[in-house]
Coordinates of C-alpha atoms and ligand atoms in Angstrom, one line a residue:
M1 CA -73.2 94.4 -22.2
I2 CA -70.1 92.2 -20.9
K3 CA -66.7 93.1 -22.0
K4 CA -64.7 91.7 -18.9
I5 CA -65.1 89.5 -16.1
G6 CA -63.6 88.7 -13.0
V7 CA -63.8 85.1 -11.2
L8 CA -63.3 84.6 -7.3
T9 CA -63.4 81.4 -5.1
S10 CA -64.7 81.9 -1.6
G11 CA -65.3 80.6 1.7
G12 CA -64.3 77.0 2.3
D13 CA -62.5 75.6 -0.2
A14 CA -64.1 72.0 -2.1
P15 CA -62.4 69.6 -4.6
G16 CA -62.8 70.8 -7.8
M17 CA -62.5 74.2 -7.5
N18 CA -59.8 74.5 -10.0
A19 CA -62.1 72.6 -12.1
A20 CA -64.5 75.6 -12.3
I21 CA -62.1 78.2 -12.7
R22 CA -60.8 76.5 -15.3
S23 CA -64.0 76.4 -17.3
V24 CA -65.1 79.7 -16.3
V25 CA -61.8 81.3 -17.5
R26 CA -61.8 79.3 -20.8
S27 CA -65.5 79.6 -21.7
A28 CA -65.0 83.8 -21.2
L29 CA -62.0 83.4 -23.2
F30 CA -63.9 81.0 -25.8
N31 CA -66.8 84.2 -25.5
K32 CA -64.0 86.6 -26.0
L33 CA -64.2 88.1 -22.8
E34 CA -61.0 89.6 -20.5
V35 CA -61.1 87.8 -17.6
V36 CA -59.0 88.4 -14.2
G37 CA -58.8 86.1 -10.9
I38 CA -59.2 87.6 -8.1
L39 CA -57.4 86.1 -5.6
R40 CA -58.8 85.3 -1.1
G41 CA -62.6 85.9 -1.8
Y42 CA -63.7 89.1 -0.7
D43 CA -61.0 90.0 0.9
G44 CA -58.9 90.0 -2.3
L45 CA -61.1 91.9 -3.5
I46 CA -61.5 94.8 -1.2
N47 CA -57.6 94.6 -1.0
D48 CA -57.6 94.8 -4.8
E49 CA -55.5 91.4 -5.2
F50 CA -56.1 91.4 -9.4
I51 CA -54.3 88.3 -11.3
E52 CA -54.2 88.0 -15.5
L53 CA -55.6 84.8 -16.4
N54 CA -55.3 83.2 -19.8
H55 CA -55.6 80.0 -21.5
R56 CA -52.8 78.9 -19.9
S57 CA -52.9 80.1 -16.9
V58 CA -55.4 77.3 -16.0
S59 CA -53.2 74.6 -17.3
N60 CA -52.9 71.3 -16.0
I61 CA -55.5 72.7 -12.4
I62 CA -58.8 70.1 -13.6
N63 CA -57.2 67.5 -11.3
R64 CA -55.6 69.9 -7.9
G65 CA -57.8 70.3 -5.5
G66 CA -57.4 73.3 -3.5
T67 CA -57.9 76.7 -5.8
I68 CA -55.6 78.6 -7.2
L69 CA -56.7 81.5 -6.6
K70 CA -56.8 80.7 -2.7
T71 CA -59.9 81.2 -0.5
A72 CA -61.1 83.2 3.0
R73 CA -64.0 83.8 4.8
S74 CA -63.8 87.5 4.5
E75 CA -65.4 89.3 7.9
R76 CA -64.6 93.0 6.6
F77 CA -67.2 92.2 3.6
M78 CA -70.0 91.7 6.3
T79 CA -69.3 95.7 7.0
E80 CA -70.9 97.9 4.6
E81 CA -67.4 99.9 4.8
G82 CA -66.1 96.3 3.1
Q83 CA -68.6 96.4 0.7
K84 CA -68.2 100.1 -0.4
L85 CA -64.4 99.1 -1.0
A86 CA -65.1 96.0 -2.8
V87 CA -67.6 98.1 -5.4
E88 CA -65.2 101.2 -5.9
V89 CA -62.5 98.2 -6.7
I90 CA -64.4 96.4 -9.1
K91 CA -65.4 99.8 -10.8
K92 CA -61.9 101.2 -11.0
N93 CA -60.7 98.0 -12.5
K94 CA -63.7 97.9 -15.5
I95 CA -65.3 94.7 -14.5
D96 CA -68.5 94.0 -15.7
G97 CA -69.3 90.5 -13.7
L98 CA -67.9 88.5 -11.8
V99 CA -68.1 84.7 -11.0
L100 CA -68.8 84.0 -7.4
I101 CA -67.3 80.0 -6.7
G102 CA -68.8 79.1 -3.6
G103 CA -71.1 78.1 -1.0
D104 CA -73.6 79.6 1.2
G105 CA -71.5 82.4 2.4
T106 CA -70.6 83.4 -1.1
Y107 CA -73.4 83.1 -2.2
R108 CA -74.6 85.7 0.0
G109 CA -71.8 88.0 -0.6
G110 CA -73.0 88.0 -3.9
N111 CA -76.6 88.6 -3.1
V112 CA -75.6 91.8 -1.2
L113 CA -73.2 92.6 -4.2
F114 CA -76.0 92.5 -6.6
S115 CA -79.5 93.8 -4.9
K116 CA -77.5 96.4 -2.3
W117 CA -74.7 97.5 -5.0
K118 CA -75.9 96.8 -8.3
I119 CA -72.8 94.5 -9.4
P120 CA -73.5 92.4 -12.2
C121 CA -72.5 89.2 -10.5
V122 CA -73.5 84.9 -10.7
G123 CA -72.9 81.6 -8.5
V124 CA -71.2 78.5 -8.9
P125 CA -72.2 75.9 -6.3
C126 CA -68.9 74.8 -5.1
T127 CA -69.2 73.3 -1.2
I128 CA -68.8 69.3 0.2
D129 CA -71.7 70.2 2.4
N130 CA -74.1 70.0 -0.7
D131 CA -76.4 72.5 1.3
L132 CA -77.8 74.6 -1.6
N133 CA -80.9 75.0 -2.9
G134 CA -81.5 74.5 -6.8
T135 CA -78.8 71.8 -6.8
D136 CA -78.7 68.9 -6.6
F137 CA -74.9 68.6 -6.4
T138 CA -72.2 70.8 -5.0
I139 CA -68.7 71.1 -6.3
G140 CA -66.3 69.1 -4.1
S141 CA -69.4 67.0 -2.2
D142 CA -68.4 64.1 -4.3
T143 CA -65.0 63.9 -3.7
A144 CA -65.4 64.5 0.1
V145 CA -68.1 61.8 0.4
N146 CA -64.8 59.4 -1.3
T147 CA -62.0 60.5 0.4
A148 CA -64.1 59.8 4.0
L149 CA -65.4 56.6 2.7
D150 CA -61.8 55.7 1.8
A151 CA -61.0 56.7 5.5
I152 CA -63.8 54.5 7.1
D153 CA -63.4 51.7 4.8
K154 CA -59.1 51.9 6.6
I155 CA -61.2 52.5 10.1
R156 CA -63.2 49.4 9.6
D157 CA -59.8 47.0 8.9
T158 CA -58.5 48.0 12.2
A159 CA -62.4 48.2 14.2
T160 CA -62.8 44.5 13.1
S161 CA -59.5 43.3 14.5
M162 CA -59.7 45.1 17.4
E163 CA -63.5 44.2 18.2
R164 CA -63.9 47.6 18.8
I165 CA -67.0 50.5 18.2
F166 CA -66.1 53.6 15.8
V167 CA -67.5 56.9 16.2
V168 CA -66.8 58.7 13.0
E169 CA -67.4 62.1 12.8
V170 CA -68.0 63.7 9.1
M171 CA -68.3 67.3 8.0
G172 CA -71.3 68.7 6.4
R173 CA -71.9 71.9 8.8
E174 CA -75.9 71.3 9.3
S175 CA -76.4 69.0 6.2
G176 CA -76.3 65.2 6.7
Y177 CA -75.3 64.5 3.8
I178 CA -71.4 63.2 3.6
A179 CA -72.8 61.5 6.6
I180 CA -75.3 59.7 5.3
N181 CA -74.0 58.8 2.1
V182 CA -70.7 57.9 3.2
A183 CA -72.6 55.3 6.1
L184 CA -74.5 53.7 2.8
A185 CA -71.2 53.2 1.1
G186 CA -69.3 52.3 4.0
G187 CA -72.1 50.0 5.3
A188 CA -71.7 51.7 8.5
E189 CA -73.9 49.9 11.6
D190 CA -75.6 53.4 12.2
V191 CA -75.7 56.9 11.6
I192 CA -76.8 60.4 13.2
I193 CA -77.8 63.3 11.2
P194 CA -79.9 66.2 11.5
G195 CA -83.4 65.8 10.8
E196 CA -83.3 62.5 12.5
K197 CA -83.8 61.6 16.2
L198 CA -80.6 60.7 18.2
D199 CA -82.2 57.9 20.1
Y200 CA -79.2 56.8 22.4
E201 CA -81.2 54.2 24.0
R202 CA -82.5 52.9 20.9
M203 CA -78.5 52.2 19.7
C204 CA -77.1 51.1 22.6
H205 CA -79.9 48.4 23.2
E206 CA -78.7 47.4 19.8
I207 CA -75.2 47.4 20.1
V208 CA -75.3 45.3 23.0
N209 CA -77.9 43.0 22.0
G210 CA -75.4 42.1 18.6
N211 CA -72.9 42.0 21.1
V212 CA -74.6 39.3 23.0
R213 CA -75.1 37.8 18.8
G214 CA -71.1 37.7 18.8
K215 CA -71.4 41.0 17.1
I216 CA -68.5 43.0 18.4
S217 CA -67.2 45.9 16.0
W218 CA -69.5 49.1 14.5
I219 CA -69.0 52.0 13.3
I220 CA -71.6 54.4 13.2
I221 CA -70.9 58.0 11.5
V222 CA -72.0 60.9 13.1
A223 CA -72.9 64.7 10.8
E224 CA -70.8 67.6 13.0
G225 CA -74.2 69.0 12.5
K226 CA -75.9 67.0 14.5
A227 CA -73.5 65.7 17.2
K228 CA -69.7 65.6 18.5
A229 CA -67.9 61.6 18.3
H230 CA -66.8 62.6 21.4
E231 CA -70.0 63.0 23.4
V232 CA -70.8 60.5 21.2
A233 CA -68.3 57.8 22.0
Q234 CA -68.6 58.9 26.1
E235 CA -72.4 57.6 26.1
I236 CA -72.1 55.2 24.4
N237 CA -69.5 53.6 26.3
Q238 CA -71.2 55.2 29.9
R239 CA -73.8 53.0 28.9
T240 CA -72.7 49.8 27.3
D241 CA -69.5 49.6 29.2
L242 CA -67.8 48.9 25.4
E243 CA -64.5 50.0 24.4
T244 CA -65.0 52.5 21.9
R245 CA -63.0 55.2 20.2
E246 CA -63.6 58.3 18.6
V247 CA -62.5 59.7 15.1
I248 CA -62.7 63.4 13.9
L249 CA -61.9 63.3 9.8
G250 CA -61.7 66.7 9.3
H251 CA -60.3 69.0 6.8
V252 CA -58.8 66.1 4.7
Q253 CA -62.3 65.7 3.4
R254 CA -61.8 69.1 1.8
G255 CA -58.3 68.0 -0.1
G256 CA -57.7 66.1 -2.6
S257 CA -57.6 65.2 -6.6
P258 CA -61.3 65.8 -7.2
S259 CA -63.6 63.1 -8.9
A260 CA -64.8 62.8 -11.9
T261 CA -68.5 63.6 -10.9
D262 CA -66.7 67.1 -9.4
R263 CA -64.9 67.5 -12.3
I264 CA -67.2 67.4 -15.1
G265 CA -69.9 69.0 -12.6
A266 CA -67.4 72.0 -12.3
S267 CA -66.5 72.0 -16.2
R268 CA -70.2 72.0 -16.9
L269 CA -71.6 74.7 -13.9
G270 CA -68.7 77.4 -14.7
A271 CA -69.4 77.4 -18.3
A272 CA -72.9 77.7 -17.4
A273 CA -72.2 80.7 -15.3
V274 CA -70.4 82.4 -17.8
D275 CA -73.1 82.3 -20.2
L276 CA -75.5 84.1 -17.4
L277 CA -72.9 87.0 -17.4
I278 CA -73.6 87.1 -21.4
K279 CA -77.5 86.7 -21.5
G280 CA -77.7 89.6 -18.5
E281 CA -78.6 87.3 -16.1
F282 CA -77.1 87.9 -12.6
G283 CA -78.0 87.8 -8.9
K284 CA -78.4 84.1 -10.0
A285 CA -76.5 80.8 -9.6
A286 CA -76.3 77.5 -11.9
G287 CA -76.9 74.4 -10.7
I288 CA -77.8 71.2 -11.9
V289 CA -81.4 69.1 -11.2
A290 CA -81.7 65.8 -12.4
D291 CA -78.9 65.9 -14.8
K292 CA -80.2 69.4 -16.6
L293 CA -79.4 72.9 -15.4
N294 CA -81.3 75.0 -13.5
I295 CA -80.7 78.1 -12.6
V296 CA -82.3 80.0 -9.5
D297 CA -81.5 83.6 -7.6
F298 CA -79.5 84.2 -4.5
E299 CA -82.1 84.6 -2.4
T300 CA -83.5 81.1 -3.6
A301 CA -80.2 79.0 -3.4
V302 CA -79.2 79.9 0.1
R303 CA -82.4 79.3 2.3
K304 CA -82.1 76.3 4.3
K305 CA -82.6 72.7 2.2
E306 CA -85.4 71.0 2.8
V307 CA -84.1 67.5 1.9
S308 CA -85.0 64.6 3.5
F309 CA -82.6 61.8 4.0
D310 CA -85.5 59.5 5.3
G311 CA -85.5 56.9 2.9
L312 CA -81.7 56.7 2.9
Y313 CA -81.6 56.6 6.5
R314 CA -84.0 53.5 6.7
L315 CA -81.7 51.6 4.3
V316 CA -78.7 51.7 6.0
K317 CA -80.6 50.3 9.0
I318 CA -81.8 47.9 6.6
L319 CA -78.7 47.1 5.9
T320 CA -76.7 47.1 9.0
Ligands
F6P1 O1 -68.8 74.5 4.3 C1 -67.4 73.1 4.5 C2 -67.2 73.6 5.9 O2 -65.6 72.1 5.5 C3 -68.1 72.3 6.5 O3 -68.2 71.7 6.8 C4 -67.2 73.0 7.8 O4 -68.2 72.8 9.2 C5 -66.5 73.6 7.8 O5 -66.2 74.2 6.5 C6 -65.1 74.3 8.0 O6 -64.2 75.8 8.5 P1 -63.1 75.9 8.6 O7 -62.6 75.3 7.9 O8 -63.2 77.3 8.2 O9 -63.1 75.8 10.1

C-alpha cells in the first residue's frame, strides 16, 4: 500500500519538468498521499537530500523552465555501492514509491531500482530529445522545437540580408526529432539527420545550381547526433567556395517557459504516473500515443526508438 511517495527529476532538464512536478504533487495530495521532493536526481537520493512538498510548494511553477528540484547526471548511481546507499535512504525515509521524471538515463536508473532492488517506481517522460519508446511525445520537446525555430527565424533574417549559407546544429542526441521538425517549420533548405544519408555531393550540387539561378542564402539544419555544424560548413565552403557560417544552438534549447503542449502533456503524465503507483503498476512509464495514455515498462521505453522521419524528410526537400 502506497502512503508516501518521492519525486525527482534527473538528467538534462527540459521545459515542462516543473509542470510535471506540480502534477505529481497535486495528484498525490488529491489521493491523500504524502509527497516529498528529492533534490538533484539520483545524486540527491544517495545524499538524502529531501524536501517536504505541499500544495503551495508547487504554486506558480507551471510556467517556469528548469526544475525546482534541480537535476543531475549521477555517476555514483551507476555503481552498486551508490545504488545500495540510495535504497537505504529510501527505506530510512519510508518512501513507498518513486516518480522519476526524465529521459532514458533516468528510466535506466528506474529499471535498476525496480528490477534489482525491488523499489516501486514509475516514470514520466521528460526530455527535449523525444527519443523514448511508448510515447509520441516527451515533455520539453515541443518547447525545444519552438525555441530552435525562433532562433532559426532570426538567422534567416541575417542569412537573406547577407546572402550566406548557414549551418545550424540542434540538440537531440541520436534523435533527429528537433532537427526534422524545426527544418520543416522553419522552411530550411536542407536537413541532416540520423537515418538519412549525408550526401555532400547532392547538397553542394543543389547549392551551386541554386546560386546560378540567384538563390544565394541557405539554411541547413544538422542534428548533433549525425554531424557537427563546423565540419558541414567547412565541407560546403570547400566544395562550393561560398561563404558559410555555422551556429550551434546548444543549451538555449533546454530553457524557457514551456509551451501549452508541454504543460498539458506534463499535467496528464504526472497524474498518470501517480495513478500507476496507486494501482501497483511498478517499473513502468506513462506515455501518450495518438493522444491517449499509454503505459510501457522501463525496459521497452529505453530501447532504441525505431522512428522513421522519411516522410517529413522528403517533404522538407519538396518544399525547398
Ligand atoms: O538529453 C538532453 C540533451 O540536451 C541532449 O539533447 C544533449 O545532447 C545533452 O542533453 C547535453 O547534455 P549536457 O547538458 O550534459 O551537456
